[in-house]
mmCIF file of C-alpha atoms and ligand atoms in Angstrom:
data_model
loop_
_atom_site.group_PDB
_atom_site.id
_atom_site.type_symbol
_atom_site.label_atom_id
_atom_site.label_comp_id
_atom_site.label_asym_id
_atom_site.label_seq_id
_atom_site.Cartn_x
_atom_site.Cartn_y
_atom_site.Cartn_z
ATOM 1 C CA MET A 144 123.441 120.331 120.159
ATOM 2 C CA PRO A 145 125.303 117.041 120.893
ATOM 3 C CA GLU A 146 123.076 114.274 122.197
ATOM 4 C CA PRO A 147 123.505 113.352 125.909
ATOM 5 C CA LYS A 148 125.385 110.068 126.490
ATOM 6 C CA ASN A 149 122.386 107.972 127.553
ATOM 7 C CA PRO A 150 119.323 109.695 126.167
ATOM 8 C CA ALA A 151 115.982 108.529 127.594
ATOM 9 C CA ALA A 152 114.258 105.798 125.604
ATOM 10 C CA ILE A 153 111.640 106.816 123.089
ATOM 11 C CA TYR A 154 109.097 104.135 122.230
ATOM 12 C CA VAL A 155 106.934 103.906 119.150
ATOM 13 C CA THR A 156 103.932 104.555 121.368
ATOM 14 C CA ARG A 157 103.019 105.134 125.018
ATOM 15 C CA PRO A 158 99.537 105.060 126.497
ATOM 16 C CA GLU A 159 97.809 108.292 127.474
ATOM 17 C CA LEU A 160 96.164 107.854 130.886
ATOM 18 C CA PRO A 161 93.985 110.032 133.103
ATOM 19 C CA SER A 162 95.386 110.994 136.509
ATOM 20 C CA LEU A 163 94.967 108.246 139.087
ATOM 21 C CA PRO A 164 92.927 110.469 141.495
ATOM 22 C CA GLU A 165 90.398 110.974 138.691
ATOM 23 C CA PHE A 166 89.925 107.209 138.426
ATOM 24 C CA ILE A 167 89.573 106.501 142.154
ATOM 25 C CA PRO A 168 85.891 107.522 142.404
ATOM 26 C CA TYR A 169 85.061 105.091 139.602
ATOM 27 C CA LEU A 170 86.873 102.305 141.444
ATOM 28 C CA GLN A 171 85.065 103.252 144.642
ATOM 29 C CA GLU A 172 81.739 102.808 142.850
ATOM 30 C CA ILE A 173 82.767 99.384 141.603
ATOM 31 C CA TRP A 174 83.915 98.392 145.087
ATOM 32 C CA ASP A 175 80.678 99.649 146.622
ATOM 33 C CA SER A 176 78.370 98.022 144.105
ATOM 34 C CA LYS A 177 80.358 94.761 143.870
ATOM 35 C CA VAL A 178 79.306 94.573 140.215
ATOM 36 C CA LEU A 179 82.553 93.634 138.487
ATOM 37 C CA THR A 180 81.418 92.395 135.069
ATOM 38 C CA ASN A 181 78.481 90.910 133.088
ATOM 39 C CA GLY A 182 77.121 94.218 131.833
ATOM 40 C CA GLY A 183 77.137 96.583 134.798
ATOM 41 C CA GLN A 184 76.350 100.286 134.837
ATOM 42 C CA PHE A 185 79.779 101.444 133.516
ATOM 43 C CA HIS A 186 79.563 98.922 130.683
ATOM 44 C CA HIS A 187 76.151 100.279 129.696
ATOM 45 C CA GLN A 188 77.200 103.932 130.026
ATOM 46 C CA PHE A 189 80.459 103.374 128.100
ATOM 47 C CA GLU A 190 78.555 101.755 125.217
ATOM 48 C CA GLN A 191 76.227 104.759 125.037
ATOM 49 C CA ASN A 192 78.977 107.352 125.267
ATOM 50 C CA LEU A 193 81.086 105.531 122.668
ATOM 51 C CA CYS A 194 78.174 105.466 120.210
ATOM 52 C CA ASP A 195 77.747 109.214 120.689
ATOM 53 C CA TYR A 196 81.445 109.988 120.352
ATOM 54 C CA LEU A 197 82.080 107.762 117.355
ATOM 55 C CA GLY A 198 78.831 108.560 115.537
ATOM 56 C CA VAL A 199 77.617 104.966 115.340
ATOM 57 C CA LYS A 200 74.290 103.428 116.389
ATOM 58 C CA HIS A 201 75.077 100.077 118.054
ATOM 59 C CA ILE A 202 78.145 98.834 119.890
ATOM 60 C CA ALA A 203 78.991 95.621 121.729
ATOM 61 C CA LEU A 204 82.026 95.928 124.044
ATOM 62 C CA PHE A 205 84.633 93.189 124.135
ATOM 63 C CA THR A 206 87.551 92.028 126.211
ATOM 64 C CA ASN A 207 89.843 92.644 123.194
ATOM 65 C CA ALA A 208 89.642 92.994 119.418
ATOM 66 C CA THR A 209 90.876 89.491 118.686
ATOM 67 C CA ILE A 210 87.909 87.875 120.454
ATOM 68 C CA GLY A 211 85.790 90.555 118.733
ATOM 69 C CA LEU A 212 86.999 89.432 115.295
ATOM 70 C CA VAL A 213 86.482 85.752 116.130
ATOM 71 C CA THR A 214 82.947 86.552 117.340
ATOM 72 C CA ALA A 215 82.103 88.801 114.377
ATOM 73 C CA LEU A 216 82.841 85.908 112.011
ATOM 74 C CA GLN A 217 80.667 83.593 114.128
ATOM 75 C CA ALA A 218 77.824 86.107 114.305
ATOM 76 C CA LEU A 219 77.581 86.268 110.507
ATOM 77 C CA ARG A 220 78.168 82.511 110.143
ATOM 78 C CA ILE A 221 81.138 83.029 107.878
ATOM 79 C CA THR A 222 82.679 79.810 106.512
ATOM 80 C CA GLY A 223 84.885 78.605 103.648
ATOM 81 C CA GLU A 224 87.278 81.278 102.384
ATOM 82 C CA VAL A 225 87.703 84.913 103.370
ATOM 83 C CA ILE A 226 89.681 87.468 101.396
ATOM 84 C CA THR A 227 92.039 89.511 103.549
ATOM 85 C CA THR A 228 95.295 91.457 103.609
ATOM 86 C CA PRO A 229 98.727 90.023 104.434
ATOM 87 C CA TYR A 230 99.807 93.500 105.602
ATOM 88 C CA SER A 231 98.395 93.629 109.120
ATOM 89 C CA PHE A 232 98.863 92.374 112.662
ATOM 90 C CA VAL A 233 98.587 88.581 112.864
ATOM 91 C CA ALA A 234 95.286 88.698 114.802
ATOM 92 C CA THR A 235 93.453 89.578 111.567
ATOM 93 C CA ALA A 236 94.209 86.241 109.927
ATOM 94 C CA HIS A 237 94.328 84.298 113.211
ATOM 95 C CA SER A 238 90.649 85.121 113.758
ATOM 96 C CA LEU A 239 89.928 83.225 110.517
ATOM 97 C CA LEU A 240 91.934 80.170 111.516
ATOM 98 C CA TRP A 241 90.202 80.082 114.902
ATOM 99 C CA ASN A 242 86.956 79.680 112.954
ATOM 100 C CA GLY A 243 88.325 77.017 110.592
ATOM 101 C CA ILE A 244 88.191 79.528 107.711
ATOM 102 C CA LYS A 245 90.832 79.651 104.975
ATOM 103 C CA PRO A 246 92.427 83.086 104.563
ATOM 104 C CA VAL A 247 92.969 84.151 100.956
ATOM 105 C CA PHE A 248 95.576 86.897 100.808
ATOM 106 C CA VAL A 249 95.181 89.699 98.268
ATOM 107 C CA ASP A 250 97.815 92.326 97.612
ATOM 108 C CA ILE A 251 97.662 95.915 98.914
ATOM 109 C CA ASP A 252 97.390 99.254 97.171
ATOM 110 C CA PRO A 253 100.828 100.919 96.882
ATOM 111 C CA VAL A 254 99.517 104.321 98.073
ATOM 112 C CA THR A 255 97.114 103.514 100.914
ATOM 113 C CA LEU A 256 98.680 100.115 101.871
ATOM 114 C CA ASN A 257 95.095 98.831 102.296
ATOM 115 C CA LEU A 258 93.594 95.840 100.474
ATOM 116 C CA ASP A 259 93.661 96.636 96.733
ATOM 117 C CA PRO A 260 90.035 96.544 95.538
ATOM 118 C CA GLY A 261 91.223 96.035 91.970
ATOM 119 C CA LYS A 262 92.670 92.655 92.931
ATOM 120 C CA ILE A 263 89.801 91.261 95.025
ATOM 121 C CA GLU A 264 87.567 89.857 92.284
ATOM 122 C CA ALA A 265 90.289 87.600 90.878
ATOM 123 C CA ALA A 266 90.579 85.924 94.297
ATOM 124 C CA ILE A 267 86.850 85.087 94.684
ATOM 125 C CA THR A 268 85.915 81.393 94.421
ATOM 126 C CA PRO A 269 82.650 79.504 95.076
ATOM 127 C CA GLN A 270 83.892 79.054 98.671
ATOM 128 C CA THR A 271 84.363 82.775 99.337
ATOM 129 C CA THR A 272 81.858 84.123 101.860
ATOM 130 C CA ALA A 273 83.371 87.385 103.076
ATOM 131 C CA ILE A 274 86.051 90.061 102.817
ATOM 132 C CA MET A 275 88.031 91.126 105.897
ATOM 133 C CA PRO A 276 89.897 94.333 105.073
ATOM 134 C CA VAL A 277 91.921 96.392 107.600
ATOM 135 C CA HIS A 278 91.893 100.202 107.841
ATOM 136 C CA CYS A 279 95.661 100.023 108.104
ATOM 137 C CA TYR A 280 97.223 102.747 110.325
ATOM 138 C CA GLY A 281 93.714 104.200 110.594
ATOM 139 C CA HIS A 282 93.584 105.141 106.880
ATOM 140 C CA PRO A 283 90.143 104.253 105.497
ATOM 141 C CA CYS A 284 89.888 101.454 102.952
ATOM 142 C CA ASP A 285 88.157 102.134 99.662
ATOM 143 C CA VAL A 286 84.870 101.260 101.379
ATOM 144 C CA GLU A 287 82.659 101.996 98.390
ATOM 145 C CA ARG A 288 84.510 99.785 95.912
ATOM 146 C CA ILE A 289 84.739 96.987 98.474
ATOM 147 C CA GLN A 290 80.986 97.217 99.177
ATOM 148 C CA ALA A 291 80.209 97.172 95.436
ATOM 149 C CA ILE A 292 82.216 93.952 95.020
ATOM 150 C CA ALA A 293 80.566 92.426 98.112
ATOM 151 C CA ASP A 294 77.109 93.314 96.771
ATOM 152 C CA THR A 295 77.830 91.869 93.339
ATOM 153 C CA TYR A 296 79.118 88.559 94.705
ATOM 154 C CA GLY A 297 76.886 88.294 97.780
ATOM 155 C CA LEU A 298 79.726 88.556 100.282
ATOM 156 C CA LYS A 299 79.815 89.959 103.820
ATOM 157 C CA VAL A 300 82.370 92.591 104.820
ATOM 158 C CA ILE A 301 83.942 92.616 108.294
ATOM 159 C CA TYR A 302 86.386 95.462 108.836
ATOM 160 C CA ASP A 303 89.313 95.005 111.177
ATOM 161 C CA ALA A 304 89.094 98.580 112.446
ATOM 162 C CA ALA A 305 91.611 98.043 115.280
ATOM 163 C CA HIS A 306 93.485 101.197 114.147
ATOM 164 C CA ALA A 307 90.483 103.301 113.141
ATOM 165 C CA PHE A 308 89.109 104.782 116.384
ATOM 166 C CA GLY A 309 87.545 108.181 115.687
ATOM 167 C CA VAL A 310 88.364 108.211 111.962
ATOM 168 C CA GLN A 311 85.840 110.002 109.783
ATOM 169 C CA CYS A 312 85.492 109.667 106.024
ATOM 170 C CA HIS A 313 83.326 111.756 103.693
ATOM 171 C CA CYS A 314 80.086 110.293 105.100
ATOM 172 C CA GLY A 315 80.836 110.267 108.808
ATOM 173 C CA SER A 316 82.403 107.504 110.858
ATOM 174 C CA VAL A 317 84.333 104.980 108.777
ATOM 175 C CA LEU A 318 83.021 102.396 111.254
ATOM 176 C CA ASN A 319 79.564 102.556 109.683
ATOM 177 C CA HIS A 320 80.789 100.731 106.560
ATOM 178 C CA GLY A 321 80.586 97.001 105.955
ATOM 179 C CA ASP A 322 78.485 94.532 107.938
ATOM 180 C CA LEU A 323 80.552 94.802 111.122
ATOM 181 C CA SER A 324 83.654 96.731 112.268
ATOM 182 C CA VAL A 325 85.910 95.671 115.105
ATOM 183 C CA LEU A 326 87.834 98.174 117.245
ATOM 184 C CA SER A 327 90.783 97.555 119.568
ATOM 185 C CA PHE A 328 91.364 99.415 122.833
ATOM 186 C CA HIS A 329 94.694 97.697 123.505
ATOM 187 C CA ALA A 330 97.375 99.612 125.419
ATOM 188 C CA THR A 331 99.156 100.461 122.162
ATOM 189 C CA LYS A 332 96.104 101.987 120.504
ATOM 190 C CA VAL A 333 94.957 105.615 120.126
ATOM 191 C CA PHE A 334 92.200 104.980 122.640
ATOM 192 C CA THR A 335 92.898 102.446 125.385
ATOM 193 C CA THR A 336 91.116 100.683 128.204
ATOM 194 C CA PHE A 337 94.313 98.636 128.970
ATOM 195 C CA GLU A 338 92.814 95.686 127.043
ATOM 196 C CA GLY A 339 89.515 96.012 125.249
ATOM 197 C CA GLY A 340 87.630 96.143 122.009
ATOM 198 C CA ALA A 341 84.216 96.566 120.462
ATOM 199 C CA ILE A 342 82.087 95.481 117.521
ATOM 200 C CA VAL A 343 80.160 98.206 115.736
ATOM 201 C CA CYS A 344 76.869 96.677 114.526
ATOM 202 C CA PRO A 345 74.270 97.957 112.050
ATOM 203 C CA ASP A 346 71.194 97.096 114.157
ATOM 204 C CA GLU A 347 70.041 96.003 117.587
ATOM 205 C CA LYS A 348 69.200 92.449 116.444
ATOM 206 C CA THR A 349 72.771 91.813 115.349
ATOM 207 C CA ARG A 350 74.088 93.345 118.557
ATOM 208 C CA GLN A 351 71.809 91.078 120.576
ATOM 209 C CA ARG A 352 73.185 87.980 118.847
ATOM 210 C CA ILE A 353 76.745 89.216 119.378
ATOM 211 C CA ASN A 354 75.958 89.760 123.055
ATOM 212 C CA TYR A 355 74.807 86.108 123.333
ATOM 213 C CA LEU A 356 77.980 84.951 121.615
ATOM 214 C CA LYS A 357 80.287 86.952 123.896
ATOM 215 C CA ASN A 358 78.543 85.522 126.973
ATOM 216 C CA PHE A 359 78.983 81.762 126.304
ATOM 217 C CA GLY A 360 75.877 81.774 124.097
ATOM 218 C CA PHE A 361 73.469 82.517 126.972
ATOM 219 C CA ALA A 362 70.228 84.114 125.763
ATOM 220 C CA ASP A 363 68.720 83.915 129.252
ATOM 221 C CA GLU A 364 69.455 82.112 132.498
ATOM 222 C CA VAL A 365 68.574 78.676 131.131
ATOM 223 C CA THR A 366 68.972 79.002 127.361
ATOM 224 C CA VAL A 367 72.231 78.614 125.443
ATOM 225 C CA VAL A 368 71.846 79.342 121.728
ATOM 226 C CA ALA A 369 75.419 78.908 120.485
ATOM 227 C CA PRO A 370 78.849 77.676 121.583
ATOM 228 C CA GLY A 371 79.741 81.212 122.612
ATOM 229 C CA ILE A 372 82.911 82.468 124.200
ATOM 230 C CA ASN A 373 83.736 84.721 127.150
ATOM 231 C CA GLY A 374 84.373 88.052 125.434
ATOM 232 C CA LYS A 375 82.846 90.391 127.990
ATOM 233 C CA MET A 376 84.484 93.659 129.028
ATOM 234 C CA SER A 377 84.805 94.116 132.802
ATOM 235 C CA GLU A 378 83.505 97.119 134.738
ATOM 236 C CA PHE A 379 87.096 98.185 135.445
ATOM 237 C CA ASN A 380 87.882 98.542 131.713
ATOM 238 C CA ALA A 381 84.511 100.144 130.953
ATOM 239 C CA ALA A 382 84.947 102.736 133.739
ATOM 240 C CA LEU A 383 88.401 103.584 132.441
ATOM 241 C CA GLY A 384 86.977 103.892 128.949
ATOM 242 C CA LEU A 385 84.416 106.407 130.154
ATOM 243 C CA LEU A 386 87.157 108.536 131.657
ATOM 244 C CA GLN A 387 89.409 108.123 128.614
ATOM 245 C CA LEU A 388 86.679 109.501 126.346
ATOM 246 C CA ARG A 389 86.931 112.824 128.177
ATOM 247 C CA GLY A 390 90.535 113.281 127.070
ATOM 248 C CA ILE A 391 90.430 111.796 123.600
ATOM 249 C CA ASP A 392 90.021 114.994 121.550
ATOM 250 C CA GLN A 393 92.992 116.584 123.263
ATOM 251 C CA ALA A 394 95.055 113.440 122.708
ATOM 252 C CA LEU A 395 94.177 113.402 118.988
ATOM 253 C CA ALA A 396 95.115 117.091 118.679
ATOM 254 C CA LYS A 397 98.547 116.381 120.183
ATOM 255 C CA ARG A 398 99.042 113.507 117.734
ATOM 256 C CA ARG A 399 98.083 115.800 114.857
ATOM 257 C CA ALA A 400 100.735 118.355 115.903
ATOM 258 C CA ILE A 401 103.434 115.647 115.937
ATOM 259 C CA ASP A 402 102.314 114.378 112.527
ATOM 260 C CA GLU A 403 102.619 117.927 111.142
ATOM 261 C CA ARG A 404 106.066 118.395 112.657
ATOM 262 C CA TYR A 405 107.331 115.177 111.080
ATOM 263 C CA ARG A 406 105.846 116.003 107.682
ATOM 264 C CA ALA A 407 107.196 119.556 107.615
ATOM 265 C CA ARG A 408 110.803 118.416 107.992
ATOM 266 C CA LEU A 409 110.562 115.153 106.059
ATOM 267 C CA ALA A 410 109.099 116.773 102.949
ATOM 268 C CA ALA A 411 112.542 117.798 101.740
ATOM 269 C CA LEU A 412 114.384 114.607 102.745
ATOM 270 C CA ALA A 413 115.257 112.413 99.771
ATOM 271 C CA GLY A 414 114.543 108.706 100.170
ATOM 272 C CA ILE A 415 111.914 108.962 102.905
ATOM 273 C CA ARG A 416 108.293 108.609 101.790
ATOM 274 C CA CYS A 417 105.469 109.617 104.139
ATOM 275 C CA LEU A 418 102.010 108.121 103.618
ATOM 276 C CA PRO A 419 99.403 110.602 102.382
ATOM 277 C CA PRO A 420 95.983 110.620 104.063
ATOM 278 C CA ALA A 421 93.565 108.164 102.364
ATOM 279 C CA GLY A 422 90.567 110.417 101.988
ATOM 280 C CA GLU A 423 89.741 110.795 105.649
ATOM 281 C CA MET A 424 87.993 113.945 106.834
ATOM 282 C CA ARG A 425 89.369 113.369 110.312
ATOM 283 C CA SER A 426 92.481 111.270 110.932
ATOM 284 C CA ASN A 427 93.496 109.781 114.250
ATOM 285 C CA HIS A 428 97.273 109.815 113.581
ATOM 286 C CA ALA A 429 97.520 106.385 115.150
ATOM 287 C CA TYR A 430 100.888 105.682 113.487
ATOM 288 C CA PHE A 431 103.542 107.551 111.544
ATOM 289 C CA PRO A 432 104.856 105.058 108.980
ATOM 290 C CA VAL A 433 107.589 106.052 106.538
ATOM 291 C CA LEU A 434 108.842 104.022 103.580
ATOM 292 C CA ILE A 435 112.624 103.955 103.196
ATOM 293 C CA GLN A 436 113.398 104.231 99.482
ATOM 294 C CA PRO A 437 116.512 102.895 97.702
ATOM 295 C CA GLU A 438 118.006 106.414 97.399
ATOM 296 C CA TYR A 439 118.116 106.829 101.209
ATOM 297 C CA PRO A 440 121.715 106.322 102.402
ATOM 298 C CA LEU A 441 120.736 103.508 104.835
ATOM 299 C CA SER A 442 118.650 100.385 104.362
ATOM 300 C CA ARG A 443 115.480 100.166 106.443
ATOM 301 C CA ASP A 444 117.069 97.643 108.800
ATOM 302 C CA ALA A 445 120.241 99.695 109.187
ATOM 303 C CA LEU A 446 118.113 102.726 110.050
ATOM 304 C CA TYR A 447 116.052 100.640 112.504
ATOM 305 C CA GLN A 448 119.311 99.576 114.183
ATOM 306 C CA LYS A 449 120.679 103.131 114.224
ATOM 307 C CA PHE A 450 117.548 104.251 116.050
ATOM 308 C CA ARG A 451 117.908 101.410 118.552
ATOM 309 C CA ASP A 452 121.528 102.342 119.143
ATOM 310 C CA HIS A 453 120.230 105.769 120.150
ATOM 311 C CA ASN A 454 117.525 104.273 122.372
ATOM 312 C CA ILE A 455 114.714 105.056 119.922
ATOM 313 C CA HIS A 456 112.382 102.117 119.419
ATOM 314 C CA ALA A 457 110.817 102.600 115.999
ATOM 315 C CA ARG A 458 108.909 99.484 114.822
ATOM 316 C CA ARG A 459 108.678 97.632 111.507
ATOM 317 C CA TYR A 460 104.873 97.340 111.340
ATOM 318 C CA PHE A 461 104.059 95.155 109.333
ATOM 319 C CA TYR A 462 107.105 93.046 108.803
ATOM 320 C CA PRO A 463 107.115 90.086 108.381
ATOM 321 C CA LEU A 464 103.908 89.781 106.378
ATOM 322 C CA ILE A 465 101.238 87.568 107.961
ATOM 323 C CA SER A 466 101.481 85.336 104.911
ATOM 324 C CA ASP A 467 105.111 84.533 105.788
ATOM 325 C CA PHE A 468 104.343 83.001 109.197
ATOM 326 C CA PRO A 469 104.457 79.181 109.338
ATOM 327 C CA MET A 470 100.710 78.639 109.673
ATOM 328 C CA TYR A 471 100.037 80.671 106.479
ATOM 329 C CA ARG A 472 103.029 80.374 104.185
ATOM 330 C CA GLY A 473 101.840 77.120 102.567
ATOM 331 C CA LEU A 474 98.642 78.735 101.274
ATOM 332 C CA PRO A 475 98.552 79.311 97.514
ATOM 333 C CA SER A 476 97.679 83.006 98.084
ATOM 334 C CA ALA A 477 100.839 83.427 100.227
ATOM 335 C CA ALA A 478 103.009 82.743 97.169
ATOM 336 C CA HIS A 479 105.805 85.197 96.524
ATOM 337 C CA ASN A 480 104.497 86.525 93.212
ATOM 338 C CA ASN A 481 100.930 87.022 94.488
ATOM 339 C CA LEU A 482 101.815 89.836 96.884
ATOM 340 C CA PRO A 483 104.504 91.989 95.254
ATOM 341 C CA VAL A 484 103.397 95.340 96.716
ATOM 342 C CA ALA A 485 102.999 94.010 100.250
ATOM 343 C CA ARG A 486 106.415 92.338 100.016
ATOM 344 C CA THR A 487 108.155 95.529 98.924
ATOM 345 C CA VAL A 488 106.425 97.701 101.541
ATOM 346 C CA ALA A 489 107.174 95.214 104.350
ATOM 347 C CA GLN A 490 110.880 95.632 103.497
ATOM 348 C CA GLN A 491 110.671 99.430 103.487
ATOM 349 C CA VAL A 492 108.375 100.402 106.342
ATOM 350 C CA LEU A 493 109.374 101.919 109.661
ATOM 351 C CA CYS A 494 106.844 103.376 112.089
ATOM 352 C CA LEU A 495 108.245 106.414 113.880
ATOM 353 C CA PRO A 496 107.281 107.265 117.474
ATOM 354 C CA ILE A 497 103.970 109.093 117.819
ATOM 355 C CA TYR A 498 101.894 109.526 120.975
ATOM 356 C CA PRO A 499 100.423 112.467 122.839
ATOM 357 C CA GLY A 500 103.196 112.653 125.458
ATOM 358 C CA LEU A 501 106.003 112.816 122.861
ATOM 359 C CA SER A 502 107.640 116.239 123.179
ATOM 360 C CA HIS A 503 108.720 118.416 120.256
ATOM 361 C CA ASP A 504 112.329 117.929 121.404
ATOM 362 C CA GLN A 505 111.897 114.163 121.172
ATOM 363 C CA VAL A 506 110.379 114.461 117.708
ATOM 364 C CA ASP A 507 113.365 116.579 116.715
ATOM 365 C CA ARG A 508 115.722 113.910 118.084
ATOM 366 C CA VAL A 509 114.069 111.387 115.740
ATOM 367 C CA LEU A 510 114.231 113.796 112.825
ATOM 368 C CA ASP A 511 117.886 114.683 113.482
ATOM 369 C CA LEU A 512 118.827 110.998 113.358
ATOM 370 C CA LEU A 513 116.985 110.636 110.066
ATOM 371 C CA GLY A 514 119.050 113.535 108.709
ATOM 372 C CA ALA A 515 116.020 115.740 108.111
HETATM 373 C C1 PLP B 759 95.125 95.367 112.842
HETATM 374 C C2 PLP B 759 94.945 94.724 114.180
HETATM 375 N N1 PLP B 759 93.994 93.806 114.328
HETATM 376 C C3 PLP B 759 93.749 93.222 115.530
HETATM 377 C C4 PLP B 759 94.512 93.542 116.634
HETATM 378 C C5 PLP B 759 94.252 92.814 117.907
HETATM 379 O O1 PLP B 759 93.745 93.669 118.870
HETATM 380 P P1 PLP B 759 93.681 93.224 120.414
HETATM 381 O O2 PLP B 759 95.070 93.341 120.939
HETATM 382 O O3 PLP B 759 92.728 94.215 121.044
HETATM 383 O O4 PLP B 759 93.177 91.825 120.466
HETATM 384 C C6 PLP B 759 95.538 94.500 116.513
HETATM 385 C C7 PLP B 759 96.404 94.950 117.613
HETATM 386 O O5 PLP B 759 96.584 94.547 118.690
HETATM 387 C C8 PLP B 759 95.762 95.104 115.267
HETATM 388 O O6 PLP B 759 96.752 95.999 115.098
#
């Protein structure tokens, strides 16, 4: 069927929200209680319900993941150099710079697009104190090999788990790996509270310290134990989070159906490579990245433009590489020949639209343009 002249825009993602009438009673409670922030009843309840849903023991809610990452590094007193991936959103490396830490970029695995564990050891120096990998697109890192390296060299591991809400690997939640994991609930994420985030902690003592740090360092009314920041989640966001948890399984199921529809038709299309799952037992289908190979008739950027011309807003996550931005490109680890896989993938990747409200017809519109 010919496409209508001005087809409605399709974005790479759109937030899934509860109906407004469902949220009003929560707002009414906030208005009645006048407790707006600083750990109110919705904050407490949301932390509990999140732990249950995700299968983790301790959670500290945050205003966003970036402040969560900055605070996670402070909580573990990370200094010197931290090994991380260039193939991520800039906030990963920015959290290091905000702590005066030097990022050391290590290349990614060509299949999972996560930090390549085989290349980590060569980047360790006497200044290295931690590894900050990213579960990119919600695909689990090789958590066991990374932990083995960390144990051998006495390093901490902080996962940027901004994409990994609800992801399960062979031993339960992927968020239980490493010393800390940081989630994002930003509007573009699988699970959103408008803005928001959380740190998953191994024990109550660590959570307590993180709670001091996210509240200016206050341990009680008159005691400040660290130069903390304001990272607290408000009651509004926490209440929304509680409501969002009710719909999350249905939202993930809709994402799965879209993922399957893409894969079914793309399997036979030469020059388009889909990413395989990375060993997860449950995926969250946060993104649908494809890699445009040389045999595809269009370059990645020409395809990106073709989509835009048809009002489809696919995104080139993650291009440019973090290591190419001005504040990073002078680092020795940002050198061209140090990151060959990440460089190639950043030139090939295109994330196709995926979100619960995307109709089958819209998915087919994307596929038709690809020539599938
Ligand atoms: C990998 C990654 N890390 C960190 C962030 C920052 O999250 P936030 O927007 O919640 O600060 C994002 C996305 O926004 C992300 O994609």
